[in-house]
Coordinates of C-alpha atoms in Angstrom, one line a residue:
X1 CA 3.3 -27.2 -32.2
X2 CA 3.2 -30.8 -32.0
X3 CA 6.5 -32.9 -33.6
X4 CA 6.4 -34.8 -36.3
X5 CA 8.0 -37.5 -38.7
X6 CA 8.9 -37.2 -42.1
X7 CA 8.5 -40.6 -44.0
X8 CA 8.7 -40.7 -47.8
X9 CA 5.9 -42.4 -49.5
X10 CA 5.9 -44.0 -52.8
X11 CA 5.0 -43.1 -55.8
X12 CA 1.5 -44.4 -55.7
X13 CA 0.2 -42.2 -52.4
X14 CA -2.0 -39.5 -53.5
X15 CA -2.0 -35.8 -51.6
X16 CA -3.8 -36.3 -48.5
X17 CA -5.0 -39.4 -48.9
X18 CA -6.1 -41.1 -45.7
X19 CA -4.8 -44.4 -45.1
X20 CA -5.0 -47.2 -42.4
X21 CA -2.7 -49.2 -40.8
X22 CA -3.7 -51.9 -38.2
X23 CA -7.0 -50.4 -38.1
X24 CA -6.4 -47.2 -36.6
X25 CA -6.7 -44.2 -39.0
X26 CA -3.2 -42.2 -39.5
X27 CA -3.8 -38.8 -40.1
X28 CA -1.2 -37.7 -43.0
X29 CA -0.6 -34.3 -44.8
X30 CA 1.7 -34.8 -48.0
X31 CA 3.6 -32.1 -48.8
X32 CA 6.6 -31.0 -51.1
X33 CA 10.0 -30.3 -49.8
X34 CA 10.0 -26.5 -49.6
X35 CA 14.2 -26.5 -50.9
X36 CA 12.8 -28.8 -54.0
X37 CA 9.2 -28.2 -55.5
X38 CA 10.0 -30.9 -58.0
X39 CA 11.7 -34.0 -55.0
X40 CA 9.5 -36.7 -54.2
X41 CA 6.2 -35.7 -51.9
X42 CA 7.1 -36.4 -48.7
X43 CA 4.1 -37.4 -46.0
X44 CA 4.4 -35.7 -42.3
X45 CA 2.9 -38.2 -40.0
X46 CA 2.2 -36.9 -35.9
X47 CA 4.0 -39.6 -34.0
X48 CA 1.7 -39.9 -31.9
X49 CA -0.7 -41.5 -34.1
X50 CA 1.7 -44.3 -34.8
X51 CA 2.0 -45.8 -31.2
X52 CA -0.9 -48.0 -31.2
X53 CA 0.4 -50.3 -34.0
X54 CA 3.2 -50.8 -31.7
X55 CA 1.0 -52.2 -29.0
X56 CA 2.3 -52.1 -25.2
X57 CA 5.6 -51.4 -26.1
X58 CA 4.2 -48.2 -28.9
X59 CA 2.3 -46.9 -25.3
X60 CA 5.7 -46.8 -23.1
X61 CA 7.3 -45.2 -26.0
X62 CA 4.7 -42.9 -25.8
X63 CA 5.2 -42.3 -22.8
X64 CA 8.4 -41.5 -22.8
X65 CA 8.0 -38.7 -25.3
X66 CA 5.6 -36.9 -23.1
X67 CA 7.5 -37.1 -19.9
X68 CA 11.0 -35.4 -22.3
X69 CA 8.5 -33.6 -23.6
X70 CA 7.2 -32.2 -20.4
X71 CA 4.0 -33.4 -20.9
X72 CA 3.3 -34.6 -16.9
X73 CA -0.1 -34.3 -16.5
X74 CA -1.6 -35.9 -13.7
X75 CA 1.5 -38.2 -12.9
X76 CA 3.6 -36.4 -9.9
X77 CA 0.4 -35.4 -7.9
X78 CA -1.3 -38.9 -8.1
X79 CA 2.8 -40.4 -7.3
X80 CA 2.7 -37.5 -4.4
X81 CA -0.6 -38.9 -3.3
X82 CA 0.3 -42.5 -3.2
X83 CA 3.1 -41.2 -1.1
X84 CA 1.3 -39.1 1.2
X85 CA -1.2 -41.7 2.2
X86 CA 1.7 -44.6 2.5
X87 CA 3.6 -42.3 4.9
X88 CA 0.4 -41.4 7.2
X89 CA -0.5 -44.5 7.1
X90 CA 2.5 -46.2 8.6
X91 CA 2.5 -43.9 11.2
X92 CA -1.2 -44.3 11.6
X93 CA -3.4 -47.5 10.7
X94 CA -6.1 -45.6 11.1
X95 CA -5.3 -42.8 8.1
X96 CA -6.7 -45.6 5.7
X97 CA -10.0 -46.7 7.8
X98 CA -12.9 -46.1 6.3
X99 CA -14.1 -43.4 8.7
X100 CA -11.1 -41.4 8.0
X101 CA -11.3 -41.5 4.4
X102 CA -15.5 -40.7 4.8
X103 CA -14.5 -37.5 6.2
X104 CA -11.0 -36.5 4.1
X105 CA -13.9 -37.0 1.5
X106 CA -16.7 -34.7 3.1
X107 CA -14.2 -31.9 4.2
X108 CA -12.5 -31.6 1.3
X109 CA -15.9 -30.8 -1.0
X110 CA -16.3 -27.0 0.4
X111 CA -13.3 -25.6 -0.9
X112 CA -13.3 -27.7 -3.6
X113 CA -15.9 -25.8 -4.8
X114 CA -14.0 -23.0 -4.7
X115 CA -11.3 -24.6 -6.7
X116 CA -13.3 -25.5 -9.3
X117 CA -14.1 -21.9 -9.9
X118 CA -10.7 -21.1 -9.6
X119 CA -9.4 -23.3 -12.3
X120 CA -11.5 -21.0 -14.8
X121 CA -9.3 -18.3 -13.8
X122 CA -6.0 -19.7 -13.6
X123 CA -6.7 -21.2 -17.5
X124 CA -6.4 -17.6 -18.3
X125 CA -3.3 -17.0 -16.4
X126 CA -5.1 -14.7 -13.5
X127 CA -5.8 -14.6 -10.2
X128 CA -9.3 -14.5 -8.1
X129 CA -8.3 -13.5 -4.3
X130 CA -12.1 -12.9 -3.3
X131 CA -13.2 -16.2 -3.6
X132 CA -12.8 -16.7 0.3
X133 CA -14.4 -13.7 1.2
X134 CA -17.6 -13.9 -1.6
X135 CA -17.8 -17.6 0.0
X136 CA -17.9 -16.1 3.5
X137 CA -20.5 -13.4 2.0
X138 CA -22.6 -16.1 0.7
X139 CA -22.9 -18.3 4.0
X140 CA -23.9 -15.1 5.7
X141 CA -26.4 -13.4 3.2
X142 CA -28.1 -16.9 3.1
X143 CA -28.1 -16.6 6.9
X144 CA -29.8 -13.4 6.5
X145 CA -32.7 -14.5 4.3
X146 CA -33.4 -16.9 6.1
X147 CA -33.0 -16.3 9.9
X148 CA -33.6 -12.4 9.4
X149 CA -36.3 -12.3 6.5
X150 CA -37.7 -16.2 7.5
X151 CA -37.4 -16.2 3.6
X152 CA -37.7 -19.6 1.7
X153 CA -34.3 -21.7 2.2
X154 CA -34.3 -23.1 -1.5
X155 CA -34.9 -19.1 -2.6
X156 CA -32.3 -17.5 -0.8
X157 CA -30.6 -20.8 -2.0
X158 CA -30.8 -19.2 -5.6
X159 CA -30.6 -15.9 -4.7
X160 CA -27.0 -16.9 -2.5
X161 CA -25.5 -18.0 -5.9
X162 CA -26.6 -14.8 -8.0
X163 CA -24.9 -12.6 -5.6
X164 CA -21.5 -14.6 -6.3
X165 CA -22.1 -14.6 -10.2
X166 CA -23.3 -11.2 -10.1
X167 CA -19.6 -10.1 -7.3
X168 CA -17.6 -12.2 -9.8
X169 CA -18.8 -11.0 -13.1
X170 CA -18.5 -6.9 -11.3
X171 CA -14.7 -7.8 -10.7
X172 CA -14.5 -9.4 -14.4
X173 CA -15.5 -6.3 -15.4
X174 CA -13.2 -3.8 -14.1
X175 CA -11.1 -6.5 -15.3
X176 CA -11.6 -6.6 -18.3
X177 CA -13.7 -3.3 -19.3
X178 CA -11.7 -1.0 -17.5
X179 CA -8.1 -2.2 -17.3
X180 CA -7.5 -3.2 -13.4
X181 CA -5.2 -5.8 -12.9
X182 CA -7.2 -8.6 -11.7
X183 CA -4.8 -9.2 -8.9
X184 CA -5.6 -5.6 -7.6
X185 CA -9.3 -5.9 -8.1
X186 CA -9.6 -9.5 -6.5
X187 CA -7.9 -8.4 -3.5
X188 CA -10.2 -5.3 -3.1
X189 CA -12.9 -7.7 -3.4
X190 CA -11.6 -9.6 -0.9
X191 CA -11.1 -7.0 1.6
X192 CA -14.5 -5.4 0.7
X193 CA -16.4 -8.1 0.9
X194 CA -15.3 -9.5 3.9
X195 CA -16.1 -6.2 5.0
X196 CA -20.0 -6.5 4.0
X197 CA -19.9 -9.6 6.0
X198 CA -18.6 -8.6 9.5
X199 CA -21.4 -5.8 9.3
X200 CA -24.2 -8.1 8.2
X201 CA -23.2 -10.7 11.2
X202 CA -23.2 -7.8 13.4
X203 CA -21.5 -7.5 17.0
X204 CA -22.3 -11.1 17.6
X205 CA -20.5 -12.6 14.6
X206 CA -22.5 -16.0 14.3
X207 CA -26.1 -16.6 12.8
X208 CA -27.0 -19.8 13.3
X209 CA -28.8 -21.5 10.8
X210 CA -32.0 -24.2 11.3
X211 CA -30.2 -27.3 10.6
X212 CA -33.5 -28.3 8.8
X213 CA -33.2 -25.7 6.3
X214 CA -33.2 -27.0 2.5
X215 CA -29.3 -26.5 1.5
X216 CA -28.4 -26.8 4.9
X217 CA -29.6 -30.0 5.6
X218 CA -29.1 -31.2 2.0
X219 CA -25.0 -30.7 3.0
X220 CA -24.5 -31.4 6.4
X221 CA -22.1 -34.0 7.5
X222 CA -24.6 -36.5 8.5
X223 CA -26.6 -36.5 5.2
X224 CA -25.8 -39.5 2.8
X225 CA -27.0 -39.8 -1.1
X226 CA -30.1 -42.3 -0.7
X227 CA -30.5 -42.3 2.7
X228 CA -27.3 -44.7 3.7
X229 CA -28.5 -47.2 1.5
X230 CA -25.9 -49.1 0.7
X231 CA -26.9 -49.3 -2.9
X232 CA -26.1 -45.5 -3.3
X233 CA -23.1 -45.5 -3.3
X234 CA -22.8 -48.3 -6.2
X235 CA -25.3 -46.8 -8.7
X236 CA -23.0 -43.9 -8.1
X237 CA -20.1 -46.1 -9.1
X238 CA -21.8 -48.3 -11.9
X239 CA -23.3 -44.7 -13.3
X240 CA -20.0 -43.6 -13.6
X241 CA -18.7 -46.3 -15.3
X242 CA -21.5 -46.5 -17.9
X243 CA -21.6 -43.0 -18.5
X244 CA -17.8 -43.5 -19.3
X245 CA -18.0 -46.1 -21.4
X246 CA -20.8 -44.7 -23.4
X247 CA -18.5 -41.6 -23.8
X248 CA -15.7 -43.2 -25.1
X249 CA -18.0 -45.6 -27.8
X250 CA -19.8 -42.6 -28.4
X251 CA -16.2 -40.7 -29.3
X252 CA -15.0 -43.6 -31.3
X253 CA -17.6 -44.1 -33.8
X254 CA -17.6 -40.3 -34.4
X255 CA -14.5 -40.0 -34.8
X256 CA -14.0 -43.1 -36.9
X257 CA -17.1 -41.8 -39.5
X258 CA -15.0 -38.6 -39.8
X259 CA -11.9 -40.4 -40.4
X260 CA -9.5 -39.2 -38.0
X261 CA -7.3 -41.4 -35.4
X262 CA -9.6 -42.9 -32.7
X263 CA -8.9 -45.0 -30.0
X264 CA -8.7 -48.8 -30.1
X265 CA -11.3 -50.7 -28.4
X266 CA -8.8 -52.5 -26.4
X267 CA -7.8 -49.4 -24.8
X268 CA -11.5 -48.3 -23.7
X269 CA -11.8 -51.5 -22.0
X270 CA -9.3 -51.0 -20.2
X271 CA -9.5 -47.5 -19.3
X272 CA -13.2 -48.6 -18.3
X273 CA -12.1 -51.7 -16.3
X274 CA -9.6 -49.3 -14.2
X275 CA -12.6 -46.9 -13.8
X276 CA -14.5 -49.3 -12.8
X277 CA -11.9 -50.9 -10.5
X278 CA -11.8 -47.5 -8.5
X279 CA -15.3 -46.5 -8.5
X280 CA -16.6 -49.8 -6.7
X281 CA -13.5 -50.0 -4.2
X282 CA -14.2 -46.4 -3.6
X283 CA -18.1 -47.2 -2.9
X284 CA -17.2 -50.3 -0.7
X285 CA -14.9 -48.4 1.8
X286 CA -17.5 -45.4 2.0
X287 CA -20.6 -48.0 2.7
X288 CA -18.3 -49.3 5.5
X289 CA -18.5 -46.3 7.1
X290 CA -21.7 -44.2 6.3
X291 CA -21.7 -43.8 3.0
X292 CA -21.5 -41.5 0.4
X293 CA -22.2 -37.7 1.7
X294 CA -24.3 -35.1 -0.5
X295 CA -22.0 -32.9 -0.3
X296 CA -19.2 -35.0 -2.4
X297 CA -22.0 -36.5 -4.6
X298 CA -22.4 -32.9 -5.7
X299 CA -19.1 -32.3 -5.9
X300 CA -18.8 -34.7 -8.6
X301 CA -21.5 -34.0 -10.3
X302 CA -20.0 -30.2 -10.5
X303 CA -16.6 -31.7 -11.9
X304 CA -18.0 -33.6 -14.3
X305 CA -20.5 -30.7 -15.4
X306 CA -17.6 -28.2 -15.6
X307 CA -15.2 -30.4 -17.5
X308 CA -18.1 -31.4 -19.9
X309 CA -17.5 -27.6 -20.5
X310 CA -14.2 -27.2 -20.7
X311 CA -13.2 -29.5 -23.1
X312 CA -16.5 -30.6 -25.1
X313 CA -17.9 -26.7 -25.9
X314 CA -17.4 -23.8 -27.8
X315 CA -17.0 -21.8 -24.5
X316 CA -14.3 -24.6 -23.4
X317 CA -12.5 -23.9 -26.2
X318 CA -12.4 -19.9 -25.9
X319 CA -11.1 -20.5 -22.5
X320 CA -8.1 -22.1 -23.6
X321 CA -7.5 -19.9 -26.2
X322 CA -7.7 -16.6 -24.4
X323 CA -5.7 -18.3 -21.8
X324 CA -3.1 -19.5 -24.7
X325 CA -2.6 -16.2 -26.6
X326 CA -4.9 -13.7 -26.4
X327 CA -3.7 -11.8 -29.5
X328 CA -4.1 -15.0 -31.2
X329 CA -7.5 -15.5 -29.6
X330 CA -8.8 -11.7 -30.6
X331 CA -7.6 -12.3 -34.3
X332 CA -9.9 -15.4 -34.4
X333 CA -12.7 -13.7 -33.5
X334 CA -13.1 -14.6 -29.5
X335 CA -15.0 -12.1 -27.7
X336 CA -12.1 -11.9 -25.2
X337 CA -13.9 -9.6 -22.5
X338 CA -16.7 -11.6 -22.9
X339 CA -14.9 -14.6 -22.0
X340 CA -13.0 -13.1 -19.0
X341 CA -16.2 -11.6 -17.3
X342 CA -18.1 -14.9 -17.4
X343 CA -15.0 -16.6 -16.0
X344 CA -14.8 -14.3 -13.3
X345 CA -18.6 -15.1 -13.1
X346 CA -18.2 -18.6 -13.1
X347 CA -15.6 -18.0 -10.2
X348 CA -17.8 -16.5 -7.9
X349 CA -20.4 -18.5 -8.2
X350 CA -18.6 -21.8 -7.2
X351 CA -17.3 -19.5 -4.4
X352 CA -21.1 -18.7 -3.4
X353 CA -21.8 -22.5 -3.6
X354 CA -18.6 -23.4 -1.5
X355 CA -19.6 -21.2 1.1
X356 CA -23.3 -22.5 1.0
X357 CA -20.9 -26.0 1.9
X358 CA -19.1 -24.2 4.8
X359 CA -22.6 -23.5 6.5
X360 CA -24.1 -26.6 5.8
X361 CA -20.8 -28.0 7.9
X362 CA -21.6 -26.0 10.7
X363 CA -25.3 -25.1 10.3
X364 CA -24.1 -21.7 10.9
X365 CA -22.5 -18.3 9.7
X366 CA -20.1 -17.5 11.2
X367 CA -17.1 -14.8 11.4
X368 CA -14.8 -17.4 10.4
X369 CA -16.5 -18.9 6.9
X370 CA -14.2 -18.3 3.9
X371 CA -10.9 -16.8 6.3
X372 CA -8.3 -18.1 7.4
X373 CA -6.5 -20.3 4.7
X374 CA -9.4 -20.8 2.9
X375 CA -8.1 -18.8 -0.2
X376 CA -5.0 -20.3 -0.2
X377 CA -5.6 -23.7 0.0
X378 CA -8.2 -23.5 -2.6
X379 CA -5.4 -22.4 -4.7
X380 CA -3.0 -24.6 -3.9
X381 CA -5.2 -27.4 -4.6
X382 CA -5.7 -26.4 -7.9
X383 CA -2.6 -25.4 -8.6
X384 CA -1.0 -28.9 -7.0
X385 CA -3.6 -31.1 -9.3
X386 CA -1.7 -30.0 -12.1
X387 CA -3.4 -26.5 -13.6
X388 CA -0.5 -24.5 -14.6
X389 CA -0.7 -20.5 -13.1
X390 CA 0.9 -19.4 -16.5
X391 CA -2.6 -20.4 -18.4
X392 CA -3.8 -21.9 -21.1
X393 CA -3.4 -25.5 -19.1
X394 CA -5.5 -27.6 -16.9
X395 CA -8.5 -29.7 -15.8
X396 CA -11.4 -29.0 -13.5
X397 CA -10.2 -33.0 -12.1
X398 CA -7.3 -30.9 -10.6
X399 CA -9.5 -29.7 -8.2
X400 CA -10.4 -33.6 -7.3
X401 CA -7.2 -34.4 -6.8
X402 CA -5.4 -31.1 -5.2
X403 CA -8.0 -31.5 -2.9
X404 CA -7.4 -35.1 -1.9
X405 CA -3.9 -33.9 -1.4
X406 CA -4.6 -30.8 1.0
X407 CA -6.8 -32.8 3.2
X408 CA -5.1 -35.9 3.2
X409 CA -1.9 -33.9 4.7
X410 CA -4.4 -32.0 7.1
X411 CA -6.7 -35.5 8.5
X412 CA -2.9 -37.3 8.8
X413 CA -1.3 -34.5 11.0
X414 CA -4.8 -34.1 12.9
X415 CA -4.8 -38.2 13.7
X416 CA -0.8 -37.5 14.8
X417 CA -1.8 -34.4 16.8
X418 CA 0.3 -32.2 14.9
X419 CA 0.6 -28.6 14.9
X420 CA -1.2 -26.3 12.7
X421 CA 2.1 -24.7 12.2
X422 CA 3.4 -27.8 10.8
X423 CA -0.2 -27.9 8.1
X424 CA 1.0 -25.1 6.8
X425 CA 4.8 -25.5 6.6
X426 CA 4.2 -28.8 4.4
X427 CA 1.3 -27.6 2.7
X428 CA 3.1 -24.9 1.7
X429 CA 6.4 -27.4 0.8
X430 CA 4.2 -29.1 -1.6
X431 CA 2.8 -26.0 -3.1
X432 CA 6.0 -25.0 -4.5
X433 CA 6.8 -28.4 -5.3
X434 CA 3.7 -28.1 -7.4
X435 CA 4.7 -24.8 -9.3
X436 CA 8.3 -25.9 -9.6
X437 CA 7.7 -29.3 -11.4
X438 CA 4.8 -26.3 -13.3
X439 CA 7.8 -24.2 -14.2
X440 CA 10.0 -27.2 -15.5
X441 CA 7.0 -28.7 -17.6
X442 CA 7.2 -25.2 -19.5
X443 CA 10.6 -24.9 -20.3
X444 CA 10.5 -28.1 -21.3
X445 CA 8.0 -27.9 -24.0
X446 CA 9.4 -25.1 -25.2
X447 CA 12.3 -26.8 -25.8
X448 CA 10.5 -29.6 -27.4
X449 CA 8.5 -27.3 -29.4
X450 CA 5.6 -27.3 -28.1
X451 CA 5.4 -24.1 -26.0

């Protein structure tokens, strides 16, 4: 429940009359005092809507409320980033070289993937363990087609992905058809999978791949977005920008035809300007190495796909309900199994696609796509950009930044010739960082009144 301001109007206000002030549109209810039908009406006004007529000083009050309020967001993991990269980069000056941010960028895309998919299921408060294992499965059974069956690479390409929709949407069921946790079900997709791909590699365990072939080509490491022409990678960055900007118009005038709050010019601008800020610094430190990869060009392109979803659909929205309440969700009508399969679906495709990433890194199947820490640092990384494992909270831009986090912390102890042992140990450190500042968020919008 959001909190709100009681402010008595006069005489002359009329029952939910819309009025502006400073040329933002206050959305107002007006309403009688429930101890005294016959007291003045009294308006209740969302705070919120009132910080822009304070200017700067109306956004740090802002501000303010949402941090009491628990209301983090995106704050401690881009302050923890900041902080990772000073730290590795005073005991390295070659953490922030172009080069070594061209590959944190690369190497991070693969099980990014992964925890894309994954942020579907966590917004309903569940768990996918298979993910590393259907990823593994999918590297191999591509593998397969094409080494074994000299099928088309773009074909098994397709036929790769439907095996993880098809494996994720078989464990949504039993999920939510039949009644298995999804924790148990996950993890006997993960053992059982990884089980169908030991047998299909056979007693040799590798299958290597043509490193011509379509998808594996398309993502290898030395494969740039127009050819390394420097140009790439600003279109990419101007696109970005324009497509924002359009956006944000685009939501303005709607919303200002319908009446409700909007945002202030002033304020697109400069969210714009900062995009834009980014995007080109971004674009100039890849071009000085060799560019902008493939493989990270569609990684973005899946983000912004899948948070076009999220938040601008009907299926967006029956996400976050289910994950919410999912009493609350059933009584307004959500097919709630519906909506659970198709996540699970949705998870094991981007698993499929991740490992389709894995072999194009290696041009190879191999024993070792999807193990190891796969699954858990595709977890982590969404769980450490901010989407909460209690549901019903999150962004598929987690995934961006969680990412940025795990392999930032694994490129800076690789360029100080740490220990793998020590990877884990911190990664793990900032894991539960991650869920405690989670767990504090919570209790303190319940105690605001918003949990």
């Amino acid at each position: 429940m959001s909190d709100t301001s009681k402010t008595v109007k006069s005489d002359s206000s009329e029952p939910g009359k819309v009025e502006k002030t400073g040329g933002v549109i206050e959305d107002q209810t007006t309403v009688a005092p429930a101890d005294d039908p016959t007291a003045a009406p009294v308006t209740v006004v969302d705070p919120r809507l009132l910080v822009r007529e304070e200017g700067f000083k109306g956004y740090i009050t802002e501000f303010k409320r949402k941090v009491k309020g628990g209301e983090l967001g995106q704050i401690p993991v881009v302050l923890g980033l900041i902080v990772i990269w000073t730290i590795f980069q005073a005991k390295n000056d070659l953490f922030l070289s172009a080069d070594n941010l061209s590959n944190i960028s690369y190497f991070m895309s693969a099980t990014g993937m992964l925890a894309i998919g994954l942020v579907f299921v966590l917004l309903l408060g569940e768990i996918d363990l298979s993910v590393g294992s259907v990823s593994g499965l999918a590297s191999t059974l591509f593998a397969v087609f094409v080494v074994d069956h000299t099928m088309n690479p773009w074909l098994s390409l397709v036929l790769t992905i439907l095996t993880g929709v098809g494996i994720g949407a078989l464990h949504g069921w039993f999920f939510a058809k039949i009644g298995v946790p999804a924790f148990v079900v996950t993890l006997a997709g993960f053992l059982g999978w990884n089980g169908l791909m030991l047998w299909l590699l056979g007693s040799s365990g590798t299958i290597n791949i043509p490193s011509d072939s379509g998808p594996v080509h398309l993502l290898g490491q030395n494969s740039f977005f127009m050819d390394q022409a420097i140009i790439g990678a600003y279109l990419l960055a101007g696109l970005a920008v324009v497509l924002t900007a359009v956006g944000n118009f685009g939501e303005q005038r709607r919303r200002r035809s319908a009446g409700v709050p909007f945002r202030p010019t002033t304020e697109i601008l400069l969210r714009v300007g900062a995009l834009a800020v980014a995007s080109f610094l971004a674009a100039s430190v890849l071009n000085n190495a060799s560019g902008v990869s493939n493989a990270l060009v569609i990684f973005l392109a899946a983000l912004v796909i899948v948070d076009f979803v999220l938040r601008r659909t009907t299926y967006g929205r029956k996400v976050f309900a289910v994950g919410g309440g999912i009493e609350a969700a059933r009584r307004a009508g959500i097919n709630v199994p519906m909506v659970r399969i198709t996540v699970f679906a949705i998870s094991g495709g981007f698993a499929a696609v991740g490992g389709m990433f894995f072999a194009g890194q290696t041009a190879s199947a191999t024993l070792n796509a999807g193990g190891g820490n796969t699954l858990m640092l595709a977890i982590a990384a969404a769980v450490i950009g901010g989407t909460s494992l209690f549901g019903g909270r999150g962004t598929v831009w987690s995934a961006l930044l969680g990412m940025l986090v795990i392999q930032s912390i694994q490129t800076g102890l690789d360029l100080l010739n740490m220990n793998t042992s020590i990877q884990y140990m911190i990664t793990g450190g900032v894991l539960l960082g991650a869920v405690v500042i989670d767990s504090i968020s919570r209790k303190s919008q319940k105690a605001a009144g918003r949990g």
